[in-house]
Coordinates of C-alpha atoms in Angstrom, one line a residue:
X1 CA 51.9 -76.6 44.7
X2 CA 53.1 -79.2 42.6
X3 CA 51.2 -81.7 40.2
X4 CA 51.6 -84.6 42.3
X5 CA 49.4 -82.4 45.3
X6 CA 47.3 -80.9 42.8
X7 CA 46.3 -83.9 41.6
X8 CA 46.0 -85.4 45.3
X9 CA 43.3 -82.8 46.0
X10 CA 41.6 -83.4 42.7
X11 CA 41.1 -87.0 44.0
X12 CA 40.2 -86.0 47.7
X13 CA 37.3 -83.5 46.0
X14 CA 36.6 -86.4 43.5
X15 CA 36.3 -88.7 46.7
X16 CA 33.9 -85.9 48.7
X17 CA 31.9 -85.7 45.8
X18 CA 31.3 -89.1 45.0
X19 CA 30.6 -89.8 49.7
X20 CA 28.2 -86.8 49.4
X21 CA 26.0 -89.0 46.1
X22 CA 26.4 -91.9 48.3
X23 CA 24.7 -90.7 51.1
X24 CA 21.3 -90.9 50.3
X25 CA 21.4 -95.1 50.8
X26 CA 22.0 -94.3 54.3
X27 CA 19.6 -95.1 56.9
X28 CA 19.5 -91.3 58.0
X29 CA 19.2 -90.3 54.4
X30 CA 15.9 -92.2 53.9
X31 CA 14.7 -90.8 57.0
X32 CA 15.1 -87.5 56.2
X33 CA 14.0 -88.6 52.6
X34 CA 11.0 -89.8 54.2
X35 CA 10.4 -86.7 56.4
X36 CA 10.8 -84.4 52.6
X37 CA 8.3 -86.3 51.3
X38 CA 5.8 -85.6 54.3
X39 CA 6.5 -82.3 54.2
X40 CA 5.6 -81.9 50.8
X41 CA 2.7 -83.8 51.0
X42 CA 1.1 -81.0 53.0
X43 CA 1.7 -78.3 50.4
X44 CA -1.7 -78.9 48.3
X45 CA -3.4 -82.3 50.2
X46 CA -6.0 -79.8 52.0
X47 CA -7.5 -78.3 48.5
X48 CA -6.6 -81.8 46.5
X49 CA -9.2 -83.2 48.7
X50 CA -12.2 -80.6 49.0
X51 CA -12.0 -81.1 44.8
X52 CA -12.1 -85.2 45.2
X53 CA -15.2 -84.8 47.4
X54 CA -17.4 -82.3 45.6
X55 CA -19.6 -85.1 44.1
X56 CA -19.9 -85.6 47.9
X57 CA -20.8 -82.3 49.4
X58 CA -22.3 -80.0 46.2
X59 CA -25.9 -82.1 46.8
X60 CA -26.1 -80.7 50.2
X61 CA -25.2 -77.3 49.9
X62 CA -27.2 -74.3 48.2
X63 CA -24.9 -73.2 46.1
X64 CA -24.9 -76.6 43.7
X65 CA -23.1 -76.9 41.2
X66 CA -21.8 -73.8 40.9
X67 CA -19.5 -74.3 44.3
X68 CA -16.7 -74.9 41.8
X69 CA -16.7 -71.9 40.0
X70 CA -16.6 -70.1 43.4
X71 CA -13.5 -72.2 44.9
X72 CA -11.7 -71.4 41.9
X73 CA -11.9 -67.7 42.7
X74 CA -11.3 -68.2 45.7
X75 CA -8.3 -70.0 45.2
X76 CA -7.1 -67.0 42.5
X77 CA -8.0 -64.5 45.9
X78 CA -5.7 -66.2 48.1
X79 CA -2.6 -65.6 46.0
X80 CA -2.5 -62.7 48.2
X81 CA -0.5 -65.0 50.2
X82 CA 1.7 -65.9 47.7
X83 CA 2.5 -62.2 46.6
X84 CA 3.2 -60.7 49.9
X85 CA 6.0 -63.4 50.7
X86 CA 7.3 -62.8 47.0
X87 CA 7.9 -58.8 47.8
X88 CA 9.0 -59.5 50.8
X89 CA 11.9 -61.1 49.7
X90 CA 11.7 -58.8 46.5
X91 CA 12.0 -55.9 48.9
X92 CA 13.1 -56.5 52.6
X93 CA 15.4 -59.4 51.6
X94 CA 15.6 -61.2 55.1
X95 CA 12.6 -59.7 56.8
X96 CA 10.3 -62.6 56.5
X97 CA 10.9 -65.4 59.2
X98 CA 10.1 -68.2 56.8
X99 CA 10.3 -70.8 59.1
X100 CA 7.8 -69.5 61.6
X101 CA 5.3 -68.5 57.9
X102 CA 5.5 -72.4 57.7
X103 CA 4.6 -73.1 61.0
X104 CA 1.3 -70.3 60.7
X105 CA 0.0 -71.7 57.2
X106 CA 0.4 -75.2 58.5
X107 CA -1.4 -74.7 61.5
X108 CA -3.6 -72.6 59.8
X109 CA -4.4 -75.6 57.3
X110 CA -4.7 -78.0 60.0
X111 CA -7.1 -76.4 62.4
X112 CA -9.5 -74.8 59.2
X113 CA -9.4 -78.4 57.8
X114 CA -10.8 -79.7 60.9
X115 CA -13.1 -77.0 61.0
X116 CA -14.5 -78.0 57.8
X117 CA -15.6 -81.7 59.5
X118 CA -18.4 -79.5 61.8
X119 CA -19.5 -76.4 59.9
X120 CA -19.0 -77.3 56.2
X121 CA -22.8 -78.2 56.1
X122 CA -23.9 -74.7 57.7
X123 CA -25.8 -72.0 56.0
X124 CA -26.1 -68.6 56.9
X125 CA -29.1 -66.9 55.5
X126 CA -28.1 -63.5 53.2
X127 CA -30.5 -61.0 51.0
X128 CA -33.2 -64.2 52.0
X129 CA -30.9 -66.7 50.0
X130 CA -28.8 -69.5 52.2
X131 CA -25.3 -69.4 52.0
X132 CA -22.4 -71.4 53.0
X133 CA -20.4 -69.4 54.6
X134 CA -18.5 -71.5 56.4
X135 CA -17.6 -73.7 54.1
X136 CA -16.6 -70.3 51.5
X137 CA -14.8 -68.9 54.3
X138 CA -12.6 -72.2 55.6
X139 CA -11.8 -72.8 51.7
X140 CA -10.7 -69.2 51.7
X141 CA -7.9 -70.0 54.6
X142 CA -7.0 -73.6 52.3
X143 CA -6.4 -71.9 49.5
X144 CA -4.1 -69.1 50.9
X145 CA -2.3 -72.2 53.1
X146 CA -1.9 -74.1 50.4
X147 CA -1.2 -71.1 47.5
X148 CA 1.3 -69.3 50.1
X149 CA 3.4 -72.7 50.3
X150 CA 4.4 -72.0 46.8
X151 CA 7.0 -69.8 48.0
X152 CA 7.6 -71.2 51.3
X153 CA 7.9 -74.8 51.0
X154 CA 10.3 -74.5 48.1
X155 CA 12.9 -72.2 49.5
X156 CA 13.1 -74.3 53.0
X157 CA 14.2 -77.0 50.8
X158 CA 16.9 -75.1 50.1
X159 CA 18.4 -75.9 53.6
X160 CA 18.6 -79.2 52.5
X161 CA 21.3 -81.4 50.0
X162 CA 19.4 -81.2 46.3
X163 CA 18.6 -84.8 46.2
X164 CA 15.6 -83.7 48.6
X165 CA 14.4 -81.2 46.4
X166 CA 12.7 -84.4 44.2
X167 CA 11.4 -86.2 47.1
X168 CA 9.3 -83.2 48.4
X169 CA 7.9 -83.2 44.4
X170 CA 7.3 -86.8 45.1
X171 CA 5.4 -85.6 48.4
X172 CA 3.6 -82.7 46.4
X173 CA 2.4 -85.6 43.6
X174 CA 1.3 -87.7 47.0
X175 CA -1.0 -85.1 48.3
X176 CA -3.1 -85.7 44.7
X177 CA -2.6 -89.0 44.9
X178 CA -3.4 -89.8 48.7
X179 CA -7.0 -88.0 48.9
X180 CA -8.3 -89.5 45.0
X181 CA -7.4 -93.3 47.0
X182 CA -9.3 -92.2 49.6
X183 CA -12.0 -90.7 47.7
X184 CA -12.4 -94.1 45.9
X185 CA -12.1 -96.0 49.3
X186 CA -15.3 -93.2 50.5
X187 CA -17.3 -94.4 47.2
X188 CA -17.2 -90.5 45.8
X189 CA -18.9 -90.0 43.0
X190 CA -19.7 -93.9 41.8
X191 CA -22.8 -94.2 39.7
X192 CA -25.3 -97.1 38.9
X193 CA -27.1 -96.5 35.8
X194 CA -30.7 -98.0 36.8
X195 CA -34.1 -98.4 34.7
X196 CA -37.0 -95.3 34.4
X197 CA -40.0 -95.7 32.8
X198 CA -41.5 -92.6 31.3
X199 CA -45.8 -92.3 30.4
X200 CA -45.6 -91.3 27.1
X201 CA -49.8 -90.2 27.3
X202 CA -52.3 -89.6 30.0
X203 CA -53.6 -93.0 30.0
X204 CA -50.4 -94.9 30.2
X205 CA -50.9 -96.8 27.1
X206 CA -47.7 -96.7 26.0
X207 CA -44.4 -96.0 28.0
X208 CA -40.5 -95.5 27.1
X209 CA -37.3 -97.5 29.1
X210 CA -34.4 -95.2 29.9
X211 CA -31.6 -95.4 31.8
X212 CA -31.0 -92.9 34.9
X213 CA -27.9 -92.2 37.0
X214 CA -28.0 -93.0 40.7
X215 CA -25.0 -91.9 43.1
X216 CA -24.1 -94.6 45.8
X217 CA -24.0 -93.7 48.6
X218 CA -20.7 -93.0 50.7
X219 CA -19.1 -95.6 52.3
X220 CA -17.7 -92.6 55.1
X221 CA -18.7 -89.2 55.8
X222 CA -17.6 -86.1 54.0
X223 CA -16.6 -85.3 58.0
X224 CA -14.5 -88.5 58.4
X225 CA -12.9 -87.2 55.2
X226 CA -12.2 -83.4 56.4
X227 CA -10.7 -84.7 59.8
X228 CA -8.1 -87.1 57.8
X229 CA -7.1 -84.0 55.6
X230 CA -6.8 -82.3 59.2
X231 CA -4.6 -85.6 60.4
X232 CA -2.5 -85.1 57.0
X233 CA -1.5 -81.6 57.8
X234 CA -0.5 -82.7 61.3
X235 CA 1.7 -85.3 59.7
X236 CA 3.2 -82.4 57.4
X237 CA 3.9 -80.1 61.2
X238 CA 5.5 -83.4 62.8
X239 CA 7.9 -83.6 59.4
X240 CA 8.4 -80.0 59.5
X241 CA 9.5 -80.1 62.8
X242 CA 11.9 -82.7 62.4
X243 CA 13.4 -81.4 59.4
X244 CA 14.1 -77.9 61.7
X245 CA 15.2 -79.9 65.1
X246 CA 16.4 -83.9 64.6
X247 CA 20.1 -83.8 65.1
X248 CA 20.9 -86.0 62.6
X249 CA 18.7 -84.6 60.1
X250 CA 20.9 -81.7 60.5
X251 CA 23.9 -83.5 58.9
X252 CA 21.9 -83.4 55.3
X253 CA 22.5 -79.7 55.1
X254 CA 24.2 -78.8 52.4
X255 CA 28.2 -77.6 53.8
X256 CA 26.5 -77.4 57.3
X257 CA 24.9 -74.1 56.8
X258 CA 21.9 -74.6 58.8
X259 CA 21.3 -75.6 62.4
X260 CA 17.8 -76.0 63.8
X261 CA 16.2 -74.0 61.2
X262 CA 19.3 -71.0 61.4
X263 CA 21.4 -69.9 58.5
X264 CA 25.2 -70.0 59.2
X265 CA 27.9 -68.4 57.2
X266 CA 29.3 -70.9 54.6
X267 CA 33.1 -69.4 54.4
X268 CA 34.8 -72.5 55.6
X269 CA 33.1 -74.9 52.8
X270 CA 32.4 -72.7 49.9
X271 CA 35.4 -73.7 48.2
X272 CA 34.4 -77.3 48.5
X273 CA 30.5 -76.5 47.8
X274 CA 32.4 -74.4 44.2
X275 CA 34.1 -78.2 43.1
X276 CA 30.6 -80.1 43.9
X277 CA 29.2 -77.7 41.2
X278 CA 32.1 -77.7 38.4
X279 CA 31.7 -81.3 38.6
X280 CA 27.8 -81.4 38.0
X281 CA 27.9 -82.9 34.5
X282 CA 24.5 -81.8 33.8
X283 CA 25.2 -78.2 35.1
X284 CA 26.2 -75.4 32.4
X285 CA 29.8 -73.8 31.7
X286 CA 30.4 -71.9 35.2
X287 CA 30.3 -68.8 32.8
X288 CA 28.9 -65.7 34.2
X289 CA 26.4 -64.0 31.3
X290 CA 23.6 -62.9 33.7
X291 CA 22.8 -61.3 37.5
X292 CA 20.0 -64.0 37.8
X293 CA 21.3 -66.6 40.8
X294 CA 24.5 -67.8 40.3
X295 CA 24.8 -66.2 36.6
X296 CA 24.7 -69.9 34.9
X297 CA 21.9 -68.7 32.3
X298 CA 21.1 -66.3 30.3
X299 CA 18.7 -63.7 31.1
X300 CA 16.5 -65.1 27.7
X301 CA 17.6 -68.7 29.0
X302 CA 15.6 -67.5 32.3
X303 CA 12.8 -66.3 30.9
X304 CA 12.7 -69.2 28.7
X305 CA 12.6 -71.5 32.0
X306 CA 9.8 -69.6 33.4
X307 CA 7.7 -68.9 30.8
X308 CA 7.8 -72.8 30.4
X309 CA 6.8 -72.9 34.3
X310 CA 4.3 -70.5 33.5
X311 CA 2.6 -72.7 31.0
X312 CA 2.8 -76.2 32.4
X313 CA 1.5 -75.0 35.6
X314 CA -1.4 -73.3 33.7
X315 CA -2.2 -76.9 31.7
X316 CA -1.9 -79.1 34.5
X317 CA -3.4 -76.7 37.9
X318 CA -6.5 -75.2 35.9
X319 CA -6.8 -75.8 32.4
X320 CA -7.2 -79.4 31.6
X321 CA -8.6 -80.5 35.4
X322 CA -11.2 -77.7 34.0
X323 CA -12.3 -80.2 31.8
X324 CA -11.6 -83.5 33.0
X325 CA -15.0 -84.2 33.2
X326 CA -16.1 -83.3 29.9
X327 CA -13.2 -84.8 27.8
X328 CA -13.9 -88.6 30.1
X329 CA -17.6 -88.5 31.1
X330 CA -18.8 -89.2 27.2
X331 CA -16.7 -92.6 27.7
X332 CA -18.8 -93.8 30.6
X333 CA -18.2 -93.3 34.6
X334 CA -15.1 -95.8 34.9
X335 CA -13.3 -93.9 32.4
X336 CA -13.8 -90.5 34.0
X337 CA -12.5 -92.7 37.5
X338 CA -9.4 -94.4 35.9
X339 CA -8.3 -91.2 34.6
X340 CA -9.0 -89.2 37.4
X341 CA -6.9 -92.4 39.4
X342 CA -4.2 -92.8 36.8
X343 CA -3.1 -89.2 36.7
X344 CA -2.7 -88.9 39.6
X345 CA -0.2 -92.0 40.5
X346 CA 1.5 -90.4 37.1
X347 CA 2.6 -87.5 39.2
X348 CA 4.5 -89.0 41.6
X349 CA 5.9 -91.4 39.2
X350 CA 7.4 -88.7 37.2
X351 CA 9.3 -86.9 40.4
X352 CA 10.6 -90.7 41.3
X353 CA 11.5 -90.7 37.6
X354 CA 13.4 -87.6 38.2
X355 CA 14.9 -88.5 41.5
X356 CA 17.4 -91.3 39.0
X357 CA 17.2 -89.0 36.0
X358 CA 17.4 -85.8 36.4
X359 CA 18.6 -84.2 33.2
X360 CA 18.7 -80.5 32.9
X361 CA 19.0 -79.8 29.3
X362 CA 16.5 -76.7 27.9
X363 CA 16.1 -78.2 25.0
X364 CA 14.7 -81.7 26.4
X365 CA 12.8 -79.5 28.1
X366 CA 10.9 -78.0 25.1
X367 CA 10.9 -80.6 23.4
X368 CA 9.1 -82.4 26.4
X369 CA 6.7 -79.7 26.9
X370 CA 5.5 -79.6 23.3
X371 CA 4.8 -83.3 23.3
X372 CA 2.7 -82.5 26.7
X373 CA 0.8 -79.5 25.5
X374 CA 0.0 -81.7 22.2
X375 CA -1.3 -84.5 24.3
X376 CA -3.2 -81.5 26.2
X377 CA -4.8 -80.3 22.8
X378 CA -5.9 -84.0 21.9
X379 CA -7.6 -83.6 25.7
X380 CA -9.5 -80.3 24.9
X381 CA -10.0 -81.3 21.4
X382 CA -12.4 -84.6 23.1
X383 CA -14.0 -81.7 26.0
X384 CA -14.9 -79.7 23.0
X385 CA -16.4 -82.3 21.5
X386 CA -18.6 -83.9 24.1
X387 CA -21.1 -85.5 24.6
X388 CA -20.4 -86.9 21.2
X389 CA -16.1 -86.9 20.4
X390 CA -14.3 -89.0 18.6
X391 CA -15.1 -93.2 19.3
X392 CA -17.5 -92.4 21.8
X393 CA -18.8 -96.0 21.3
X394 CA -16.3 -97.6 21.2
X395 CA -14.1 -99.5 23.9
X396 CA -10.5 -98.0 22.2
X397 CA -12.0 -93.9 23.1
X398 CA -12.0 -94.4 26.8
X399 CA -8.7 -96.5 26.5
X400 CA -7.1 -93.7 24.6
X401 CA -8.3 -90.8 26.1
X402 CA -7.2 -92.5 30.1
X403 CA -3.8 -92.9 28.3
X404 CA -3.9 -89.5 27.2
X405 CA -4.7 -88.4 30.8
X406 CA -1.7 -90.3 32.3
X407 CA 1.2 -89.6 29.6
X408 CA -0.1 -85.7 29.7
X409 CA 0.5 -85.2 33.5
X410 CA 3.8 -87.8 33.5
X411 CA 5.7 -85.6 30.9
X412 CA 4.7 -82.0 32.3
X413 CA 5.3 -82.9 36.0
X414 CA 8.6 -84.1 34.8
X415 CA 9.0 -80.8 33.4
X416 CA 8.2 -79.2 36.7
X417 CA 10.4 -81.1 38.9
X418 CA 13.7 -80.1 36.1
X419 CA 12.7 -77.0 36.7
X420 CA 12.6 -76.8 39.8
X421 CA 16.2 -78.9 40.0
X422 CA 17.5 -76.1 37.9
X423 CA 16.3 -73.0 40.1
X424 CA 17.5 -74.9 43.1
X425 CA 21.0 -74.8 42.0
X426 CA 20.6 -71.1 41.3
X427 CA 19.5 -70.4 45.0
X428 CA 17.0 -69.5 47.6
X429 CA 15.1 -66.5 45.6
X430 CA 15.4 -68.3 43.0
X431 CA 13.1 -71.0 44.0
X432 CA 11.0 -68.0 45.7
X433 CA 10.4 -66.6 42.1
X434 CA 9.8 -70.5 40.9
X435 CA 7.0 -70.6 43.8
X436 CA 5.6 -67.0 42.4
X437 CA 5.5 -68.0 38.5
X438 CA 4.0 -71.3 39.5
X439 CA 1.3 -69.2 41.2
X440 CA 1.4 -66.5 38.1
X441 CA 0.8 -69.7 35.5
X442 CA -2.3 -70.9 37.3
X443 CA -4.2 -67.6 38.0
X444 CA -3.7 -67.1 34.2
X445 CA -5.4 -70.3 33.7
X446 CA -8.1 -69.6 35.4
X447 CA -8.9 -66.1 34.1
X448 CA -8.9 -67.9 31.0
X449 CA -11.0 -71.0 31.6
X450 CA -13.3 -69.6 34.4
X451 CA -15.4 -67.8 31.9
X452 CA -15.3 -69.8 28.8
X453 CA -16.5 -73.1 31.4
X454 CA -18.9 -70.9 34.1
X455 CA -19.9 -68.3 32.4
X456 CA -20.9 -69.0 28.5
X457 CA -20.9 -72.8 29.3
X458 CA -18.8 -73.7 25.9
X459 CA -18.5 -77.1 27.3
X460 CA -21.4 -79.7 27.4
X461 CA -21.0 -82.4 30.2
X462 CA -22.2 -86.5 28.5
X463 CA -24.6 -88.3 30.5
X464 CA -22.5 -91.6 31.9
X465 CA -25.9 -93.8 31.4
X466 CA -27.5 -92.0 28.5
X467 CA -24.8 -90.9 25.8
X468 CA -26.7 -90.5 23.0
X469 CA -24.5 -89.9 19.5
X470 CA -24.7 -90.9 15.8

């Protein structure tokens, strides 16, 4: 071949590679764009709700209060789910239909959502004590849908061109975002502080003002609310479904290798999909130094990337929502809201982010997640301290701490979404094991904050009418 050719097919390549960016400002490409996004948005929208509407449903149930502290071990239980599919793959590589586990945990979610809309009220009476075992039971079935599509979701997006990887994070953020709008929409959990009066002696000589909290009323039932989680798993099927049969949909598989949800043998474009990659700027030297995906990284560099998915997960799944409540509360009822609001619009923002800038280098990736986990420990720092932390009368606390909220989730979500850019390029069990660690890191979490928060109550909740502090 001489240099005149070589250099011809250097600019052919050059010229695939810079149609295949292109593609995305396609009509078809923001379909199927689209369709990512409401696929992801089903992964965690069913659970991400029944947490938004607890203010809602714990005053009519028997267990209280403490209904938290059973979903999240119930939640830890289902990660049953999660493990079977991860030895599975581990050890019958190919066994598992993952297409048609989808299907059954999406259905699954969609019929035990609207389940949840007749009996989540119902009480079975056990050892003379009422119970809801309904309600226990359905959550069981939303935890292990939304736990097993960990290791599900992730991989099928492998069937896709990477691009789509960020929008289904940018679906993942949504199904946060989506139920905390219409949460707010419901009226969840809005207080009006009114006056009490208080006898201070028998004869009500004297008596005392204070102020006491008063929960409006919903503007919807928690029912309307369960049977549009039910209609937002449908939407997820319907996307699923399209992403498996829509002929053009089809033609954002990466080299053609899958057709209506069947892997074909790459052979004719692997040479072409080889170029792509050596022309990644942001990938490493195509240096083989470990059996871990494509061999890109290190086996330290691996466990690096994971134990950093380990950790963010842990913060932002279970350790600091653990405490939400005690590190805004102290500031008053809108700052716990805005927060609560704000956090979650900050993960989506940070996949979009990612969709225009994703940069892969481990060391921005420390160096992010050590600026999150510090805004993190200013977070715990303020739960430890309530009712009373740090300028709890003062206008600049509830500012601060609601910024804290937002830059906290922005940076690690960030972090989640490289990561999950990286394993992507290193293949499908790659992004099963990301799905598994991400599952690891949050039952961690919550073996560690489960007792410290249910147990020996370390934390003390503020009063949003009657913070009372030096």
């Amino acid at each position: 071949m001489t240099a005149d050719t070589r250099s011809s097919a250097a600019d052919n390549s050059l010229q695939l590679y810079s149609q295949e960016q292109e593609k995305p400002t396609s009509n078809m490409s923001l379909l199927t764009h689209l369709l990512a996004c409401l696929f992801g948005m089903g992964s965690w929208i069913s659970i991400n709700g029944l947490w938004v509407e607890l203010p809602l449903i714990v005053p009519q149930i028997p267990e209280g209060w403490y209904l938290p502290s059973y979903l999240s071990v119930l939640i830890q239980m289902a990660n049953i789910g999660p493990l079977f599919v991860t030895l599975m793959h581990r050890f019958r590589p190919g066994a598992l239909n993952e297409t048609a586990v989808i299907y059954v945990i999406v259905v699954l979610g969609t019929v035990a959502s609207f389940l949840l809309g007749f009996f989540w009220k119902e009480t079975v009476v056990i050892a003379g004590v009422p119970r809801s075992v309904a309600l226990l039971l359905l959550t069981f079935f939303l935890s292990a849908v939304d736990c097993t599509s960990s290791v599900t979701f992730l991989p099928f997006m492998m069937r896709l061109k990477p691009q789509y990887l960020t929008t289904y994070y940018i679906g993942e953020g949504v199904s946060g975002l989506l139920p905390a709008i219409v949460a707010l929409i419901q009226g969840v959990g809005v207080v009006h502080c009114i006056n009490s009066t208080q006898s201070l002696n028998a004869s009500n000589i004297s008596a005392t003002f204070d102020l006491q909290a008063q929960y409006q009323p919903a503007n919807f039932s928690a029912e309307v609310f369960f049977f549009f989680l039910s209609a937002m798993m449908v939407v997820c099927l319907v996307a699923f479904l399209l992403l498996n049969y829509h002929p053009s949909v089809a033609r954002e598989h990466p080299s053609g290798r899958y057709t209506n949800g069947v892997k074909e043998k790459p052979q004719k474009n692997r040479k072409w999909a080889e170029q792509t990659l050596m022309m990644d700027p942001y990938r490493p030297a195509n240096k083989k130094r470990s059996s871990f995906g494509t061999g890109s990284y290190s086996w330290v560099q691996v466990i690096y990337i994971f134990v950093i998915l380990a950790w963010v997960n842990a913060l932002t799944n279970v350790v600091l929502p653990s405490v939400q409540s005690y590190s805004c509360l102290p500031y008053g009822n809108n700052a716990y809201h805005l927060s609560a609001t704000m956090a979650a619009v900050s993960n989506p923002l940070a996949c979009f982010i990612a969709l225009f800038l994703p940069i892969r280098s481990l060391l921005l990736m420390g160096a992010l997640t050590l600026i999150g986990s510090g805004v993190g420990a200013y977070i715990m720092t303020i739960a430890v301290l309530s009712p009373c932390p740090l300028l709890v009368h003062d206008t600049s606390g509830g500012v601060i701490i609601v910024l804290a909220w937002v830059l906290f989730v922005l940076i690690l979500s960030y972090v989640k979404v490289i990561i999950g850019v990286i394993l992507r390029d290193e293949g499908h069990s790659a992004l099963v094991w990301c799905g598994a660690v991400v599952q690891l890191g949050s039952l961690l979490g919550a073996v560690t904050m489960f007792p410290v928060v249910s147990v020996y109550s370390f934390f003390s909740s503020g009063d949003p009418c009657n913070t009372k502090c030096p």
